[in-house]
């Protein structure tokens, strides 16, 4: 997963990209019978605080979505988290003053 740019101020927009979001490569012929994945949740996490920012569509097992750094973000390290059921992947972001 990539967050671009890697540093942003509160109110700035960053782009989140990630691939491999699929039950398996031959879905819907997956032997588990699970339906193809269609979307993921994108969350903001900094310190003990986390909240959902948006959902994003999965297209050809990949996502690309813009999210806004929350206005109440504080300078320092933060994470953008992409989730689907029990799977979560974090991308690092540095909040600038």
mmCIF file of N, CA and C in Angstrom:
data_model
loop_
_atom_site.group_PDB
_atom_site.id
_atom_site.type_symbol
_atom_site.label_atom_id
_atom_site.label_comp_id
_atom_site.label_asym_id
_atom_site.label_seq_id
_atom_site.Cartn_x
_atom_site.Cartn_y
_atom_site.Cartn_z
ATOM 1 N N UNK A 1 0.839 -1.167 0.000
ATOM 2 C CA UNK A 1 0.000 0.000 0.000
ATOM 3 C C UNK A 1 0.889 1.236 0.000
ATOM 4 N N UNK A 2 0.442 2.249 -0.739
ATOM 5 C CA UNK A 2 1.203 3.484 -0.850
ATOM 6 C C UNK A 2 0.305 4.669 -0.529
ATOM 7 N N UNK A 3 0.830 5.611 0.243
ATOM 8 C CA UNK A 3 0.162 6.876 0.503
ATOM 9 C C UNK A 3 1.024 7.959 -0.129
ATOM 10 N N UNK A 4 0.423 8.745 -1.038
ATOM 11 C CA UNK A 4 1.163 9.759 -1.772
ATOM 12 C C UNK A 4 0.446 11.105 -1.660
ATOM 13 N N UNK A 5 1.114 12.149 -1.249
ATOM 14 C CA UNK A 5 2.481 12.197 -0.784
ATOM 15 C C UNK A 5 2.596 11.566 0.602
ATOM 16 N N UNK A 6 3.817 11.322 1.042
ATOM 17 C CA UNK A 6 4.057 10.662 2.328
ATOM 18 C C UNK A 6 3.978 11.634 3.499
ATOM 19 N N UNK A 7 3.911 12.937 3.211
ATOM 20 C CA UNK A 7 3.762 13.962 4.240
ATOM 21 C C UNK A 7 2.708 14.958 3.777
ATOM 22 N N UNK A 8 1.818 15.339 4.702
ATOM 23 C CA UNK A 8 0.731 16.252 4.352
ATOM 24 C C UNK A 8 0.241 16.967 5.602
ATOM 25 N N UNK A 9 -0.348 18.125 5.401
ATOM 26 C CA UNK A 9 -0.897 18.926 6.494
ATOM 27 C C UNK A 9 -2.384 18.623 6.667
ATOM 28 N N UNK A 10 -2.946 18.932 7.827
ATOM 29 C CA UNK A 10 -4.394 18.783 8.004
ATOM 30 C C UNK A 10 -5.139 19.524 6.887
ATOM 31 N N UNK A 11 -6.150 18.866 6.342
ATOM 32 C CA UNK A 11 -6.928 19.440 5.243
ATOM 33 C C UNK A 11 -6.407 19.085 3.868
ATOM 34 N N UNK A 12 -5.158 18.594 3.779
ATOM 35 C CA UNK A 12 -4.593 18.190 2.487
ATOM 36 C C UNK A 12 -5.205 16.863 2.029
ATOM 37 N N UNK A 13 -5.134 16.637 0.745
ATOM 38 C CA UNK A 13 -5.614 15.386 0.154
ATOM 39 C C UNK A 13 -4.420 14.499 -0.173
ATOM 40 N N UNK A 14 -4.531 13.214 0.152
ATOM 41 C CA UNK A 14 -3.511 12.232 -0.205
ATOM 42 C C UNK A 14 -4.198 11.115 -0.999
ATOM 43 N N UNK A 15 -3.406 10.409 -1.791
ATOM 44 C CA UNK A 15 -3.929 9.297 -2.586
ATOM 45 C C UNK A 15 -3.441 7.988 -1.991
ATOM 46 N N UNK A 16 -4.371 7.066 -1.810
ATOM 47 C CA UNK A 16 -4.084 5.740 -1.275
ATOM 48 C C UNK A 16 -4.221 4.740 -2.418
ATOM 49 N N UNK A 17 -3.169 3.952 -2.657
ATOM 50 C CA UNK A 17 -3.235 2.910 -3.685
ATOM 51 C C UNK A 17 -2.780 1.589 -3.084
ATOM 52 N N UNK A 18 -3.380 0.521 -3.552
ATOM 53 C CA UNK A 18 -3.036 -0.811 -3.068
ATOM 54 C C UNK A 18 -3.594 -1.826 -4.049
ATOM 55 N N UNK A 19 -2.922 -2.969 -4.161
ATOM 56 C CA UNK A 19 -3.447 -4.013 -5.036
ATOM 57 C C UNK A 19 -3.470 -5.353 -4.309
ATOM 58 N N UNK A 20 -4.013 -6.363 -4.973
ATOM 59 C CA UNK A 20 -4.124 -7.691 -4.389
ATOM 60 C C UNK A 20 -5.392 -7.891 -3.572
ATOM 61 N N UNK A 21 -6.393 -7.026 -3.735
ATOM 62 C CA UNK A 21 -7.633 -7.114 -2.964
ATOM 63 C C UNK A 21 -8.622 -8.043 -3.657
ATOM 64 N N UNK A 22 -8.460 -9.330 -3.392
ATOM 65 C CA UNK A 22 -9.294 -10.339 -4.051
ATOM 66 C C UNK A 22 -9.364 -11.578 -3.186
ATOM 67 N N UNK A 23 -10.467 -12.301 -3.289
ATOM 68 C CA UNK A 23 -10.576 -13.599 -2.620
ATOM 69 C C UNK A 23 -9.489 -14.500 -3.165
ATOM 70 N N UNK A 24 -9.388 -14.553 -4.467
ATOM 71 C CA UNK A 24 -8.301 -15.235 -5.164
ATOM 72 C C UNK A 24 -8.351 -14.805 -6.617
ATOM 73 N N UNK A 25 -7.346 -15.129 -7.357
ATOM 74 C CA UNK A 25 -7.240 -14.625 -8.722
ATOM 75 C C UNK A 25 -8.333 -15.125 -9.661
ATOM 76 N N UNK A 26 -8.963 -16.271 -9.371
ATOM 77 C CA UNK A 26 -9.980 -16.776 -10.306
ATOM 78 C C UNK A 26 -11.404 -16.581 -9.798
ATOM 79 N N UNK A 27 -11.613 -15.677 -8.826
ATOM 80 C CA UNK A 27 -12.959 -15.376 -8.355
ATOM 81 C C UNK A 27 -13.783 -14.940 -9.559
ATOM 82 N N UNK A 28 -15.025 -15.376 -9.763
ATOM 83 C CA UNK A 28 -15.920 -16.035 -8.836
ATOM 84 C C UNK A 28 -15.815 -17.566 -8.822
ATOM 85 N N UNK A 29 -14.785 -18.151 -9.375
ATOM 86 C CA UNK A 29 -14.635 -19.602 -9.352
ATOM 87 C C UNK A 29 -13.884 -20.082 -8.116
ATOM 88 N N UNK A 30 -13.753 -19.208 -7.128
ATOM 89 C CA UNK A 30 -13.066 -19.540 -5.889
ATOM 90 C C UNK A 30 -13.755 -20.721 -5.215
ATOM 91 N N UNK A 31 -13.016 -21.764 -4.838
ATOM 92 C CA UNK A 31 -13.626 -22.932 -4.218
ATOM 93 C C UNK A 31 -14.317 -22.637 -2.889
ATOM 94 N N UNK A 32 -13.969 -21.547 -2.219
ATOM 95 C CA UNK A 32 -14.626 -21.228 -0.952
ATOM 96 C C UNK A 32 -16.050 -20.754 -1.176
ATOM 97 N N UNK A 33 -16.359 -20.347 -2.398
ATOM 98 C CA UNK A 33 -17.697 -19.855 -2.713
ATOM 99 C C UNK A 33 -17.917 -18.406 -2.304
ATOM 100 N N UNK A 34 -16.877 -17.759 -1.775
ATOM 101 C CA UNK A 34 -17.015 -16.371 -1.364
ATOM 102 C C UNK A 34 -17.154 -15.470 -2.586
ATOM 103 N N UNK A 35 -18.057 -14.515 -2.476
ATOM 104 C CA UNK A 35 -18.294 -13.585 -3.580
ATOM 105 C C UNK A 35 -17.078 -12.680 -3.778
ATOM 106 N N UNK A 36 -16.884 -12.179 -4.985
ATOM 107 C CA UNK A 36 -15.769 -11.247 -5.228
ATOM 108 C C UNK A 36 -15.873 -10.032 -4.312
ATOM 109 N N UNK A 37 -14.737 -9.523 -3.881
ATOM 110 C CA UNK A 37 -14.716 -8.325 -3.052
ATOM 111 C C UNK A 37 -14.977 -7.109 -3.938
ATOM 112 N N UNK A 38 -15.797 -6.199 -3.452
ATOM 113 C CA UNK A 38 -16.146 -5.033 -4.263
ATOM 114 C C UNK A 38 -15.689 -3.708 -3.667
ATOM 115 N N UNK A 39 -15.454 -3.670 -2.336
ATOM 116 C CA UNK A 39 -15.013 -2.417 -1.738
ATOM 117 C C UNK A 39 -14.246 -2.664 -0.447
ATOM 118 N N UNK A 40 -13.496 -1.646 -0.028
ATOM 119 C CA UNK A 40 -12.745 -1.655 1.224
ATOM 120 C C UNK A 40 -13.106 -0.397 2.007
ATOM 121 N N UNK A 41 -12.809 -0.415 3.301
ATOM 122 C CA UNK A 41 -12.939 0.773 4.138
ATOM 123 C C UNK A 41 -11.562 1.404 4.284
ATOM 124 N N UNK A 42 -11.529 2.710 4.334
ATOM 125 C CA UNK A 42 -10.275 3.421 4.568
ATOM 126 C C UNK A 42 -10.442 4.211 5.861
ATOM 127 N N UNK A 43 -9.489 3.987 6.787
ATOM 128 C CA UNK A 43 -9.547 4.640 8.089
ATOM 129 C C UNK A 43 -8.314 5.501 8.335
ATOM 130 N N UNK A 44 -8.490 6.486 9.203
ATOM 131 C CA UNK A 44 -7.424 7.337 9.711
ATOM 132 C C UNK A 44 -7.048 6.817 11.084
ATOM 133 N N UNK A 45 -5.762 6.730 11.395
ATOM 134 C CA UNK A 45 -5.316 6.315 12.724
ATOM 135 C C UNK A 45 -4.120 7.163 13.141
ATOM 136 N N UNK A 46 -4.250 7.756 14.319
ATOM 137 C CA UNK A 46 -3.137 8.531 14.877
ATOM 138 C C UNK A 46 -3.250 8.437 16.396
ATOM 139 N N UNK A 47 -2.192 7.957 17.030
ATOM 140 C CA UNK A 47 -2.249 7.738 18.471
ATOM 141 C C UNK A 47 -3.343 6.730 18.796
ATOM 142 N N UNK A 48 -4.192 7.059 19.747
ATOM 143 C CA UNK A 48 -5.297 6.184 20.143
ATOM 144 C C UNK A 48 -6.576 6.467 19.366
ATOM 145 N N UNK A 49 -6.500 7.380 18.408
ATOM 146 C CA UNK A 49 -7.683 7.794 17.650
ATOM 147 C C UNK A 49 -7.720 7.120 16.287
ATOM 148 N N UNK A 50 -8.889 6.605 15.931
ATOM 149 C CA UNK A 50 -9.092 6.102 14.563
ATOM 150 C C UNK A 50 -10.531 6.386 14.156
ATOM 151 N N UNK A 51 -10.716 6.584 12.864
ATOM 152 C CA UNK A 51 -12.078 6.792 12.354
ATOM 153 C C UNK A 51 -12.110 6.506 10.859
ATOM 154 N N UNK A 52 -13.281 6.099 10.411
ATOM 155 C CA UNK A 52 -13.451 5.802 8.989
ATOM 156 C C UNK A 52 -13.477 7.101 8.200
ATOM 157 N N UNK A 53 -12.739 7.095 7.085
ATOM 158 C CA UNK A 53 -12.717 8.252 6.194
ATOM 159 C C UNK A 53 -13.668 8.067 5.021
ATOM 160 N N UNK A 54 -13.698 6.839 4.470
ATOM 161 C CA UNK A 54 -14.544 6.571 3.298
ATOM 162 C C UNK A 54 -14.469 5.097 2.935
ATOM 163 N N UNK A 55 -15.233 4.707 1.956
ATOM 164 C CA UNK A 55 -15.066 3.399 1.337
ATOM 165 C C UNK A 55 -14.501 3.638 -0.057
ATOM 166 N N UNK A 56 -13.880 2.609 -0.613
ATOM 167 C CA UNK A 56 -13.320 2.714 -1.963
ATOM 168 C C UNK A 56 -13.644 1.447 -2.727
ATOM 169 N N UNK A 57 -13.962 1.587 -3.986
ATOM 170 C CA UNK A 57 -14.252 0.444 -4.845
ATOM 171 C C UNK A 57 -12.982 -0.303 -5.199
ATOM 172 N N UNK A 58 -13.097 -1.617 -5.289
ATOM 173 C CA UNK A 58 -12.010 -2.457 -5.775
ATOM 174 C C UNK A 58 -12.255 -2.691 -7.262
ATOM 175 N N UNK A 59 -11.272 -2.343 -8.082
ATOM 176 C CA UNK A 59 -11.365 -2.540 -9.524
ATOM 177 C C UNK A 59 -10.174 -3.365 -9.965
ATOM 178 N N UNK A 60 -10.430 -4.533 -10.532
ATOM 179 C CA UNK A 60 -9.358 -5.434 -10.970
ATOM 180 C C UNK A 60 -8.364 -5.705 -9.842
ATOM 181 N N UNK A 61 -8.875 -5.979 -8.651
ATOM 182 C CA UNK A 61 -8.151 -6.301 -7.413
ATOM 183 C C UNK A 61 -7.348 -5.143 -6.836
ATOM 184 N N UNK A 62 -7.547 -3.921 -7.324
ATOM 185 C CA UNK A 62 -6.772 -2.768 -6.843
ATOM 186 C C UNK A 62 -7.698 -1.643 -6.387
ATOM 187 N N UNK A 63 -7.150 -0.775 -5.544
ATOM 188 C CA UNK A 63 -7.872 0.435 -5.155
ATOM 189 C C UNK A 63 -6.992 1.652 -5.403
ATOM 190 N N UNK A 64 -7.640 2.756 -5.656
ATOM 191 C CA UNK A 64 -6.989 4.056 -5.731
ATOM 192 C C UNK A 64 -8.030 5.053 -5.260
ATOM 193 N N UNK A 65 -7.751 5.741 -4.154
ATOM 194 C CA UNK A 65 -8.740 6.644 -3.587
ATOM 195 C C UNK A 65 -8.053 7.845 -2.962
ATOM 196 N N UNK A 66 -8.714 8.986 -3.049
ATOM 197 C CA UNK A 66 -8.224 10.180 -2.387
ATOM 198 C C UNK A 66 -8.929 10.314 -1.051
ATOM 199 N N UNK A 67 -8.164 10.691 -0.024
ATOM 200 C CA UNK A 67 -8.721 10.963 1.297
ATOM 201 C C UNK A 67 -8.127 12.269 1.798
ATOM 202 N N UNK A 68 -8.844 12.910 2.701
ATOM 203 C CA UNK A 68 -8.400 14.176 3.263
ATOM 204 C C UNK A 68 -7.873 13.946 4.671
ATOM 205 N N UNK A 69 -6.706 14.505 4.948
ATOM 206 C CA UNK A 69 -6.138 14.449 6.299
ATOM 207 C C UNK A 69 -7.088 15.230 7.205
ATOM 208 N N UNK A 70 -7.570 14.615 8.289
ATOM 209 C CA UNK A 70 -8.524 15.313 9.160
ATOM 210 C C UNK A 70 -7.988 16.644 9.682
ATOM 211 N N UNK A 71 -8.876 17.607 9.830
ATOM 212 C CA UNK A 71 -8.492 18.939 10.311
ATOM 213 C C UNK A 71 -7.905 18.899 11.716
ATOM 214 N N UNK A 72 -8.286 17.897 12.511
ATOM 215 C CA UNK A 72 -7.779 17.824 13.885
ATOM 216 C C UNK A 72 -6.536 16.940 14.017
ATOM 217 N N UNK A 73 -5.934 16.538 12.888
ATOM 218 C CA UNK A 73 -4.689 15.759 12.936
ATOM 219 C C UNK A 73 -3.582 16.609 13.542
ATOM 220 N N UNK A 74 -2.709 15.961 14.310
ATOM 221 C CA UNK A 74 -1.602 16.681 14.929
ATOM 222 C C UNK A 74 -0.296 16.326 14.227
ATOM 223 N N UNK A 75 0.657 17.213 14.284
ATOM 224 C CA UNK A 75 1.939 16.981 13.626
ATOM 225 C C UNK A 75 2.592 15.718 14.178
ATOM 226 N N UNK A 76 3.125 14.906 13.262
ATOM 227 C CA UNK A 76 3.795 13.670 13.642
ATOM 228 C C UNK A 76 3.304 12.485 12.838
ATOM 229 N N UNK A 77 3.660 11.279 13.278
ATOM 230 C CA UNK A 77 3.304 10.082 12.518
ATOM 231 C C UNK A 77 1.811 9.751 12.606
ATOM 232 N N UNK A 78 1.294 9.198 11.514
ATOM 233 C CA UNK A 78 -0.098 8.743 11.442
ATOM 234 C C UNK A 78 -0.136 7.559 10.483
ATOM 235 N N UNK A 79 -1.297 6.908 10.410
ATOM 236 C CA UNK A 79 -1.476 5.780 9.495
ATOM 237 C C UNK A 79 -2.789 5.919 8.742
ATOM 238 N N UNK A 80 -2.750 5.506 7.511
ATOM 239 C CA UNK A 80 -3.963 5.317 6.729
ATOM 240 C C UNK A 80 -4.133 3.804 6.644
ATOM 241 N N UNK A 81 -5.276 3.303 7.047
ATOM 242 C CA UNK A 81 -5.511 1.863 7.115
ATOM 243 C C UNK A 81 -6.594 1.476 6.098
ATOM 244 N N UNK A 82 -6.305 0.442 5.302
ATOM 245 C CA UNK A 82 -7.273 -0.098 4.350
ATOM 246 C C UNK A 82 -7.726 -1.443 4.898
ATOM 247 N N UNK A 83 -9.051 -1.623 4.998
ATOM 248 C CA UNK A 83 -9.595 -2.815 5.640
ATOM 249 C C UNK A 83 -10.670 -3.504 4.798
ATOM 250 N N UNK A 84 -10.675 -4.817 4.882
ATOM 251 C CA UNK A 84 -11.764 -5.632 4.353
ATOM 252 C C UNK A 84 -11.896 -6.825 5.278
ATOM 253 N N UNK A 85 -13.029 -6.926 5.942
ATOM 254 C CA UNK A 85 -13.253 -7.971 6.948
ATOM 255 C C UNK A 85 -12.101 -8.025 7.933
ATOM 256 N N UNK A 86 -11.383 -9.157 8.028
ATOM 257 C CA UNK A 86 -10.287 -9.304 8.990
ATOM 258 C C UNK A 86 -8.931 -8.874 8.442
ATOM 259 N N UNK A 87 -8.888 -8.410 7.210
ATOM 260 C CA UNK A 87 -7.629 -8.010 6.591
ATOM 261 C C UNK A 87 -7.452 -6.500 6.723
ATOM 262 N N UNK A 88 -6.288 -6.079 7.217
ATOM 263 C CA UNK A 88 -5.979 -4.653 7.347
ATOM 264 C C UNK A 88 -4.551 -4.407 6.927
ATOM 265 N N UNK A 89 -4.349 -3.371 6.135
ATOM 266 C CA UNK A 89 -3.004 -2.985 5.689
ATOM 267 C C UNK A 89 -2.826 -1.506 6.005
ATOM 268 N N UNK A 90 -1.685 -1.166 6.614
ATOM 269 C CA UNK A 90 -1.418 0.224 6.993
ATOM 270 C C UNK A 90 -0.402 0.857 6.063
ATOM 271 N N UNK A 91 -0.596 2.146 5.815
ATOM 272 C CA UNK A 91 0.368 2.970 5.113
ATOM 273 C C UNK A 91 0.737 4.136 6.011
ATOM 274 N N UNK A 92 2.001 4.492 6.028
ATOM 275 C CA UNK A 92 2.481 5.566 6.898
ATOM 276 C C UNK A 92 2.287 6.930 6.244
ATOM 277 N N UNK A 93 2.011 7.902 7.108
ATOM 278 C CA UNK A 93 1.870 9.288 6.682
ATOM 279 C C UNK A 93 2.434 10.172 7.792
ATOM 280 N N UNK A 94 3.187 11.182 7.434
ATOM 281 C CA UNK A 94 3.673 12.154 8.395
ATOM 282 C C UNK A 94 2.819 13.409 8.273
ATOM 283 N N UNK A 95 2.205 13.809 9.368
ATOM 284 C CA UNK A 95 1.414 15.039 9.375
ATOM 285 C C UNK A 95 2.360 16.190 9.664
ATOM 286 N N UNK A 96 2.331 17.173 8.778
ATOM 287 C CA UNK A 96 3.171 18.362 8.943
ATOM 288 C C UNK A 96 2.379 19.448 9.645
ATOM 289 N N UNK A 97 3.079 20.384 10.239
ATOM 290 C CA UNK A 97 2.441 21.466 10.997
ATOM 291 C C UNK A 97 1.715 22.406 10.131
#
